[in-house]
Short mmCIF file of C-alpha atoms in Angstrom, two decimals:
data_model
loop_
_atom_site.label_atom_id
_atom_site.label_comp_id
_atom_site.label_asym_id
_atom_site.label_seq_id
_atom_site.Cartn_x
_atom_site.Cartn_y
_atom_site.Cartn_z
CA MET A 886 -3.20 62.93 -109.83
CA ALA A 887 -6.28 62.82 -111.98
CA ARG A 888 -5.83 60.89 -115.18
CA ASP A 889 -7.49 62.05 -118.31
CA GLU A 890 -7.22 58.65 -119.93
CA PRO A 891 -9.58 55.76 -119.41
CA VAL A 892 -8.44 52.96 -117.16
CA PRO A 893 -5.08 51.48 -118.06
CA TRP A 894 -6.33 48.01 -118.94
CA GLN A 895 -7.56 49.40 -122.17
CA GLY A 896 -4.41 48.55 -124.09
CA GLU A 897 -3.30 48.31 -127.65
CA GLU A 898 -3.96 44.61 -127.66
CA GLY A 899 -7.68 45.16 -127.52
CA PRO A 900 -10.36 47.19 -125.91
CA TYR A 901 -11.69 44.48 -123.61
CA GLY A 902 -8.54 43.33 -121.91
CA PRO A 903 -9.71 40.72 -119.44
CA LEU A 904 -6.92 40.99 -116.94
CA GLY A 905 -6.44 43.63 -114.40
CA LEU A 906 -9.89 45.10 -114.27
CA PRO A 907 -11.33 45.42 -110.82
CA LEU A 908 -13.24 42.35 -109.71
CA VAL A 909 -15.90 44.48 -108.12
CA ASP A 910 -16.71 46.21 -111.41
CA LEU A 911 -16.68 42.88 -113.19
CA LEU A 912 -19.12 41.34 -110.73
CA ASP A 913 -21.40 44.35 -111.07
CA ARG A 914 -21.72 43.40 -114.70
CA VAL A 915 -21.50 39.62 -115.01
CA LEU A 916 -24.04 39.20 -112.23
CA GLY A 917 -26.21 42.10 -113.22
CA ALA A 918 -26.32 41.40 -116.95
CA GLY A 919 -29.75 41.87 -118.37
CA VAL A 920 -31.53 38.60 -118.90
CA VAL A 921 -33.01 37.69 -122.24
CA ILE A 922 -33.24 33.96 -121.58
CA SER A 923 -32.95 31.82 -118.51
CA GLY A 924 -30.98 28.63 -118.17
CA ASP A 925 -31.96 25.12 -117.17
CA LEU A 926 -29.65 24.44 -114.30
CA VAL A 927 -29.12 27.65 -112.45
CA ILE A 928 -31.87 30.15 -112.85
CA ALA A 929 -31.75 33.89 -112.32
CA ILE A 930 -28.40 33.71 -110.68
CA ALA A 931 -28.07 37.42 -110.25
CA GLU A 932 -31.18 37.95 -108.19
CA VAL A 933 -31.20 35.07 -105.89
CA PRO A 934 -29.95 33.33 -102.85
CA LEU A 935 -27.25 31.45 -104.72
CA ILE A 936 -25.11 34.45 -105.35
CA ARG A 937 -26.23 36.39 -102.36
CA LEU A 938 -25.14 33.53 -100.17
CA SER A 939 -21.95 33.13 -102.08
CA LEU A 940 -21.08 36.73 -101.64
CA HIS A 941 -20.77 36.25 -97.92
CA ALA A 942 -17.40 34.74 -98.55
CA LEU A 943 -16.40 37.52 -100.87
CA LEU A 944 -17.61 40.25 -98.56
CA ALA A 945 -15.77 38.72 -95.67
CA SER A 946 -12.53 38.71 -97.55
CA VAL A 947 -12.37 41.76 -99.76
CA SER A 948 -9.23 43.67 -99.15
CA ASP A 949 -9.15 47.19 -97.86
CA ARG A 950 -8.39 48.39 -101.33
CA VAL A 951 -11.40 46.80 -102.99
CA PRO A 952 -14.73 47.81 -101.55
CA ALA A 953 -17.32 45.10 -101.33
CA PRO A 954 -20.13 45.20 -103.83
CA TRP A 955 -23.64 45.60 -102.53
CA ALA A 956 -22.44 46.23 -99.03
CA ASP A 957 -24.82 49.10 -98.67
CA GLY A 958 -27.99 47.32 -99.51
CA GLY A 959 -29.73 44.07 -100.12
CA ARG A 960 -30.45 41.43 -97.59
CA LEU A 961 -27.27 39.49 -97.51
CA MET B 950 -34.58 9.16 -115.57
CA THR B 951 -36.62 12.33 -115.58
CA ALA B 952 -35.90 15.71 -117.01
CA THR B 953 -36.19 17.56 -113.72
CA ALA B 954 -32.50 18.07 -113.32
CA THR B 955 -32.88 21.11 -111.12
CA THR B 956 -33.89 18.95 -108.17
CA ALA B 957 -31.84 15.81 -108.73
CA ARG B 958 -28.10 16.12 -109.12
CA PRO B 959 -26.78 15.31 -112.58
CA ALA B 960 -25.14 11.95 -113.17
CA ARG B 961 -21.44 11.76 -112.48
CA ASN B 962 -20.25 12.14 -116.04
CA ALA B 963 -23.18 14.13 -117.35
CA THR B 964 -22.32 17.33 -119.16
CA ALA B 965 -24.08 20.66 -119.32
CA VAL B 966 -23.82 23.44 -121.86
CA TYR B 967 -22.60 26.79 -120.64
CA VAL B 968 -23.61 29.71 -122.85
CA PHE B 969 -21.53 32.88 -122.70
CA ALA B 970 -23.04 35.11 -125.31
CA VAL B 971 -25.29 35.20 -128.34
CA CYS B 972 -24.45 36.86 -131.63
CA ARG B 973 -25.68 36.89 -135.20
CA GLY B 974 -24.87 33.64 -136.92
CA LEU B 975 -23.23 35.26 -139.92
CA ALA B 976 -21.01 37.43 -137.75
CA ALA B 977 -19.87 34.70 -135.40
CA PRO B 978 -16.21 35.13 -134.47
CA ALA B 979 -13.41 32.58 -134.34
CA LEU B 980 -13.04 31.13 -130.87
CA ALA B 981 -9.66 29.46 -131.16
CA GLY B 982 -7.40 30.22 -128.26
CA LEU B 983 -10.14 31.15 -125.83
CA PRO B 984 -10.05 28.76 -122.90
CA GLY B 985 -13.44 29.37 -121.26
CA HIS B 986 -13.96 27.49 -118.02
CA ARG B 987 -11.01 25.40 -116.90
CA ASP B 988 -13.00 22.23 -116.54
CA GLY B 989 -14.82 22.49 -119.86
CA GLY B 990 -14.21 21.41 -123.42
CA ALA B 991 -13.37 23.57 -126.41
CA LEU B 992 -15.57 26.57 -127.03
CA ARG B 993 -18.12 26.05 -129.75
CA LEU B 994 -20.62 28.00 -131.76
CA LEU B 995 -24.10 26.55 -131.59
CA ALA B 996 -26.15 27.58 -134.56
CA ALA B 997 -29.67 28.54 -133.55
CA GLY B 998 -31.53 29.79 -136.59
CA SER B 999 -30.09 33.13 -137.60
CA LEU B 1000 -28.23 33.35 -134.29
CA ALA B 1001 -25.25 31.62 -132.78
CA ALA B 1002 -24.55 30.86 -129.15
CA VAL B 1003 -20.99 30.84 -127.88
CA ALA B 1004 -21.00 27.74 -125.75
CA GLN B 1005 -18.86 25.26 -123.89
CA GLU B 1006 -19.53 21.77 -122.67
CA VAL B 1007 -18.81 21.55 -118.94
CA PRO B 1008 -19.18 18.80 -116.34
CA ALA B 1009 -22.70 19.17 -114.99
CA ARG B 1010 -21.74 18.10 -111.49
CA GLU B 1011 -19.35 21.02 -111.25
CA HIS B 1012 -21.83 23.58 -112.53
CA ASP B 1013 -25.16 22.68 -111.02
CA GLU B 1014 -26.65 24.75 -108.26
CA GLU B 1015 -25.13 22.75 -105.44
CA ALA B 1016 -21.66 22.84 -106.97
CA LEU B 1017 -21.83 26.53 -107.78
CA ARG B 1018 -23.07 27.36 -104.32
CA ARG B 1019 -19.92 25.76 -102.98
CA ARG B 1020 -17.55 27.03 -105.66
CA LEU B 1021 -18.73 30.60 -105.81
CA ALA B 1022 -18.63 30.91 -102.06
CA GLU B 1023 -14.86 30.79 -102.28
CA PRO B 1024 -13.52 34.16 -103.31
CA ALA B 1025 -10.76 32.75 -105.48
CA GLU B 1026 -13.19 30.44 -107.28
CA LEU B 1027 -15.73 33.22 -107.73
CA GLU B 1028 -13.07 35.44 -109.20
CA GLY B 1029 -11.76 32.70 -111.49
CA TYR B 1030 -15.28 31.84 -112.61
CA ALA B 1031 -16.18 35.45 -113.29
CA ARG B 1032 -12.96 36.17 -115.14
CA ALA B 1033 -13.23 33.02 -117.26
CA HIS B 1034 -16.74 34.10 -118.22
CA HIS B 1035 -15.68 37.63 -118.92
CA GLU B 1036 -12.68 36.67 -120.99
CA VAL B 1037 -14.92 34.86 -123.48
CA VAL B 1038 -17.65 37.50 -123.47
CA ALA B 1039 -15.14 40.30 -123.92
CA ALA B 1040 -13.36 38.58 -126.79
CA VAL B 1041 -16.64 37.88 -128.58
CA ALA B 1042 -17.91 41.40 -127.99
CA ALA B 1043 -14.66 42.85 -129.29
CA ALA B 1044 -15.04 40.88 -132.52
CA THR B 1045 -18.74 41.31 -133.19
CA THR B 1046 -21.96 42.59 -131.69
CA ALA B 1047 -22.97 40.16 -128.97
CA VAL B 1048 -25.50 39.87 -126.19
CA PRO B 1049 -23.58 38.90 -123.05
CA LEU B 1050 -25.44 36.39 -120.90
CA PRO B 1051 -25.25 36.48 -117.12
CA LEU B 1052 -22.73 34.36 -115.27
CA ALA B 1053 -23.70 30.65 -115.16
CA THR B 1054 -26.33 30.42 -117.86
CA LEU B 1055 -26.43 26.66 -118.26
CA TYR B 1056 -28.45 24.16 -120.25
CA LEU B 1057 -28.93 20.44 -119.95
CA SER B 1058 -27.97 19.84 -123.55
CA GLU B 1059 -26.95 21.57 -126.74
CA GLU B 1060 -30.45 21.02 -127.99
CA ARG B 1061 -31.95 22.83 -125.00
CA ALA B 1062 -29.53 25.72 -125.49
CA ARG B 1063 -30.38 26.01 -129.18
CA GLN B 1064 -34.08 25.95 -128.39
CA ALA B 1065 -33.74 28.64 -125.75
CA VAL B 1066 -31.85 30.92 -128.11
CA ALA B 1067 -33.96 30.22 -131.19
CA GLY B 1068 -37.16 30.55 -129.18
CA ASN B 1069 -36.17 34.07 -128.18
CA ALA B 1070 -34.69 35.03 -131.54
CA ALA B 1071 -36.86 38.10 -131.96
CA ARG B 1072 -35.78 39.50 -128.60
CA PHE B 1073 -32.13 38.73 -129.28
CA HIS B 1074 -32.32 40.52 -132.60
CA ARG B 1075 -33.87 43.57 -131.01
CA VAL B 1076 -31.12 43.66 -128.41
CA LEU B 1077 -28.40 43.07 -131.04
CA ASP B 1078 -29.78 45.94 -133.10
CA ARG B 1079 -29.65 48.18 -130.08
CA LEU B 1080 -26.10 47.17 -129.19
CA THR B 1081 -24.62 47.37 -132.67
CA GLY B 1082 -21.76 49.84 -132.85
CA ARG B 1083 -21.98 50.64 -129.15
CA ALA B 1084 -20.10 49.80 -125.99
CA GLU B 1085 -20.65 50.12 -122.30
CA TRP B 1086 -18.65 52.56 -120.19
CA GLY B 1087 -18.63 52.68 -116.42
CA LEU B 1088 -18.34 55.85 -114.40
CA LYS B 1089 -17.73 55.93 -110.68
CA LEU B 1090 -17.64 59.01 -108.49
CA TYR B 1091 -16.10 59.17 -105.07
CA ALA B 1092 -16.72 61.94 -102.59
CA LEU B 1093 -13.41 63.40 -101.54
CA PRO B 1094 -12.57 63.91 -97.93
CA ARG B 1095 -12.29 67.50 -96.74
CA GLU B 1096 -9.80 69.32 -98.93
CA PRO B 1097 -6.53 70.18 -97.20
CA ALA B 1098 -7.07 73.93 -97.46
CA ALA B 1099 -10.39 73.82 -95.63
CA ALA B 1100 -9.03 71.37 -93.13
CA ALA B 1101 -6.11 73.65 -92.37
CA GLY B 1102 -8.29 76.76 -92.14
CA ALA B 1103 -10.93 75.29 -89.88
CA ALA B 1104 -10.45 75.21 -86.16
CA PRO B 1105 -9.44 71.70 -85.25
CA VAL B 1106 -11.63 69.75 -82.92
CA PRO B 1107 -9.33 68.16 -80.38
CA GLU B 1108 -9.44 64.44 -80.03
CA ALA B 1109 -10.93 63.21 -76.80
CA GLY B 1110 -8.25 63.37 -74.17
CA ALA B 1111 -5.95 65.53 -76.26
CA PRO B 1112 -4.36 67.91 -73.78
CA GLN B 1113 -3.26 70.68 -76.13
CA ASP B 1114 -5.45 73.65 -76.99
CA PRO B 1115 -8.32 72.99 -74.59
CA PRO B 1116 -11.64 74.58 -75.60
CA ALA B 1117 -12.52 77.77 -73.79
CA SER B 1118 -15.80 76.30 -72.67
CA GLY B 1119 -18.03 73.30 -73.13
CA ARG B 1120 -20.29 75.47 -75.19
CA ALA B 1121 -17.56 76.43 -77.61
CA TYR B 1122 -16.56 72.81 -77.85
CA LEU B 1123 -20.10 71.75 -78.76
CA GLU B 1124 -20.28 74.58 -81.25
CA ARG B 1125 -17.19 73.25 -82.96
CA LEU B 1126 -18.57 69.74 -83.02
CA ARG B 1127 -21.76 71.01 -84.62
CA GLY B 1128 -19.74 72.97 -87.12
CA ARG B 1129 -17.89 69.87 -88.08
CA GLN B 1130 -21.15 67.97 -88.47
CA ARG B 1131 -22.58 70.74 -90.66
CA ASP B 1132 -19.41 70.70 -92.71
CA ARG B 1133 -19.71 66.95 -93.21
CA GLU B 1134 -23.32 67.24 -94.29
CA ALA B 1135 -22.53 70.08 -96.65
CA ARG B 1136 -19.75 68.06 -98.24
CA ARG B 1137 -21.99 65.04 -98.65
CA GLU B 1138 -24.66 67.19 -100.22
CA ALA B 1139 -22.11 68.74 -102.59
CA ALA B 1140 -20.89 65.28 -103.62
CA TRP B 1141 -24.41 64.12 -104.39
CA LEU B 1142 -25.09 67.23 -106.42
CA ALA B 1143 -21.84 66.70 -108.29
CA ALA B 1144 -22.89 63.13 -109.02
CA GLU B 1145 -26.21 64.31 -110.43
CA ARG B 1146 -24.46 66.87 -112.57
CA VAL B 1147 -21.91 64.43 -113.93
CA ASP B 1148 -24.54 61.76 -114.56
CA ALA B 1149 -26.69 64.23 -116.46
CA ALA B 1150 -23.76 65.45 -118.57
CA VAL B 1151 -22.55 61.96 -119.48
CA GLY B 1152 -26.10 60.72 -119.92
CA GLU B 1153 -26.64 63.27 -122.67
CA LEU B 1154 -23.87 61.69 -124.64
CA ALA B 1155 -25.11 58.16 -124.07
CA VAL B 1156 -27.79 56.12 -125.75
CA ALA B 1157 -28.88 54.62 -122.45
CA ALA B 1158 -27.80 54.81 -118.83
CA ARG B 1159 -28.14 52.71 -115.76
CA ARG B 1160 -27.30 53.25 -112.13
CA LEU B 1161 -25.59 50.32 -110.52
CA ARG B 1162 -25.54 49.85 -106.81
CA CYS B 1163 -22.85 51.92 -105.15
CA HIS B 1164 -20.06 49.94 -103.61
CA GLY B 1165 -19.72 49.98 -99.88
CA GLN B 1166 -17.17 52.28 -98.36
CA GLU B 1167 -13.77 50.80 -97.76
CA ALA B 1168 -13.28 50.03 -94.15
CA GLY B 1169 -11.76 53.20 -92.77
CA GLY B 1170 -11.22 54.55 -96.27
CA PRO B 1171 -11.65 58.25 -96.80
CA GLU B 1172 -13.73 58.11 -99.96
CA ARG B 1173 -17.36 57.24 -100.30
CA GLN B 1174 -18.73 56.18 -103.65
CA VAL B 1175 -21.57 58.44 -104.65
CA LEU B 1176 -22.20 57.24 -108.18
CA ASN B 1177 -21.76 53.89 -109.88
CA ALA B 1178 -23.32 54.41 -113.27
CA THR B 1179 -22.91 52.75 -116.60
CA TYR B 1180 -23.65 54.06 -120.05
CA LEU B 1181 -24.23 52.65 -123.50
CA VAL B 1182 -22.28 54.86 -125.88
CA ASP B 1183 -21.87 54.90 -129.66
CA ALA B 1184 -18.40 53.71 -130.60
CA GLY B 1185 -17.93 56.92 -132.57
CA ARG B 1186 -18.41 58.97 -129.43
CA ALA B 1187 -15.87 57.25 -127.21
CA ARG B 1188 -13.35 60.07 -127.70
CA GLU B 1189 -16.00 62.62 -126.91
CA LEU B 1190 -16.78 60.72 -123.74
CA ALA B 1191 -13.13 60.68 -122.69
CA ALA B 1192 -12.87 64.40 -123.41
CA LEU B 1193 -16.03 65.13 -121.46
CA VAL B 1194 -14.79 63.19 -118.46
CA ALA B 1195 -11.44 64.98 -118.68
CA ARG B 1196 -13.29 68.31 -118.74
CA LEU B 1197 -15.45 67.35 -115.78
CA ARG B 1198 -12.33 66.34 -113.86
CA ARG B 1199 -10.85 69.77 -114.43
CA ASP B 1200 -14.01 71.61 -113.43
CA PRO B 1201 -13.06 73.23 -110.12
CA ALA B 1202 -16.60 73.04 -108.76
CA LEU B 1203 -16.53 69.27 -109.22
CA ALA B 1204 -12.87 68.65 -108.51
CA ALA B 1205 -13.26 70.06 -105.02
CA HIS B 1206 -15.78 67.41 -104.13
CA VAL B 1207 -15.46 64.27 -106.21
CA ARG B 1208 -13.01 62.02 -107.98
CA LEU B 1209 -14.15 60.46 -111.28
CA GLU B 1210 -13.19 57.03 -112.50
CA LEU B 1211 -14.04 55.96 -116.03
CA THR B 1212 -13.86 52.28 -117.02
CA GLY B 1213 -14.38 50.71 -120.37
CA PRO B 1214 -15.18 49.97 -123.01
CA TRP B 1215 -17.03 46.99 -121.59
CA ALA B 1216 -18.99 44.35 -123.39
CA PRO B 1217 -22.54 45.68 -122.97
CA TYR B 1218 -23.49 43.52 -119.98
CA SER B 1219 -25.73 46.11 -118.42
CA PHE B 1220 -27.69 46.66 -121.60
CA ALA B 1221 -28.25 43.03 -122.55
CA ASP B 1222 -31.97 43.33 -122.29
CA GLU B 1223 -34.54 45.14 -124.30
CA GLY B 1224 -34.02 48.40 -122.54
CA GLU B 1225 -36.66 48.08 -119.86
CA ALA B 1226 -33.97 48.66 -117.25
CA ALA B 1227 -32.54 51.65 -119.08
CA ASP B 1228 -33.79 54.06 -116.47
CA GLY B 1229 -31.96 52.31 -113.71
CA GLU B 1230 -33.11 51.22 -110.33
CA GLY B 1231 -34.89 54.45 -109.51
#
């Protein structure tokens, strides 16, 4: 049944409820956040081998219910 | 001891400074009760000129490249790390206008973090101005499998080896296969057109829009994602957005082909730059 309301994790307790939102949507954003400054220790984490390599583990284990991010592109 | 900490591993008890978000100094929110990363200290506001960085001291050996390569390769760790980051960013963004920083933005010291923020103050202010009074909303569209009515009306193509209802001829059989292929292509085309239509309609209501990469199809799942877009929307238009999405869901021409999923409001992760990426990935 189509819901007319936004996703349920938007509760009365606050608009940005941290629990319950899909990990895949979260990773889309925390990894893809626009970059205004870069850090000292880990640089450009979203673009590079670090996360791409790390995602192997995630991609190998995502459940049937949660589609893997970036599975359709990128050189993983 | 040199300053090239990216090549050498940090000393055993060295600390690093993890920065979650940057906001205006005068509008900095209270951070009590927010845990941040499990292995870090209390969250702190680092004053950097007119700005403030929401930061946490963390053990450098657990957050350098080598450690993160190991930690983030484990799904449970990656999820915990991402959610810890998001919890802080979301709380800050709910309280004030903030520029979310990407996961694992780390500095060697508080001083380095302050310098990085203060040195880019003009850019941060431009981004803060752009984000003020706005939030990010995600919209995902999934192509529906063949609707039951069409499936029931169409002549079924027997599974290989199915004995019942044998085709009259090989030619008829091939014709049916081609018909099914055409049907699939037509449905895919319709879903893409629906995605364009929805994106255009929602985009008109938004200040900026970005296309994120579509998620891969679930193994064996019936639905294919055809749009993974995200929009920066004025807070005052959130209701309008919900109403628009509700209207689009009821539109028979769309409802036959796609399912819409709206998420948000999000902290404006996807718009935490100066807008150069506003047109998406092309």
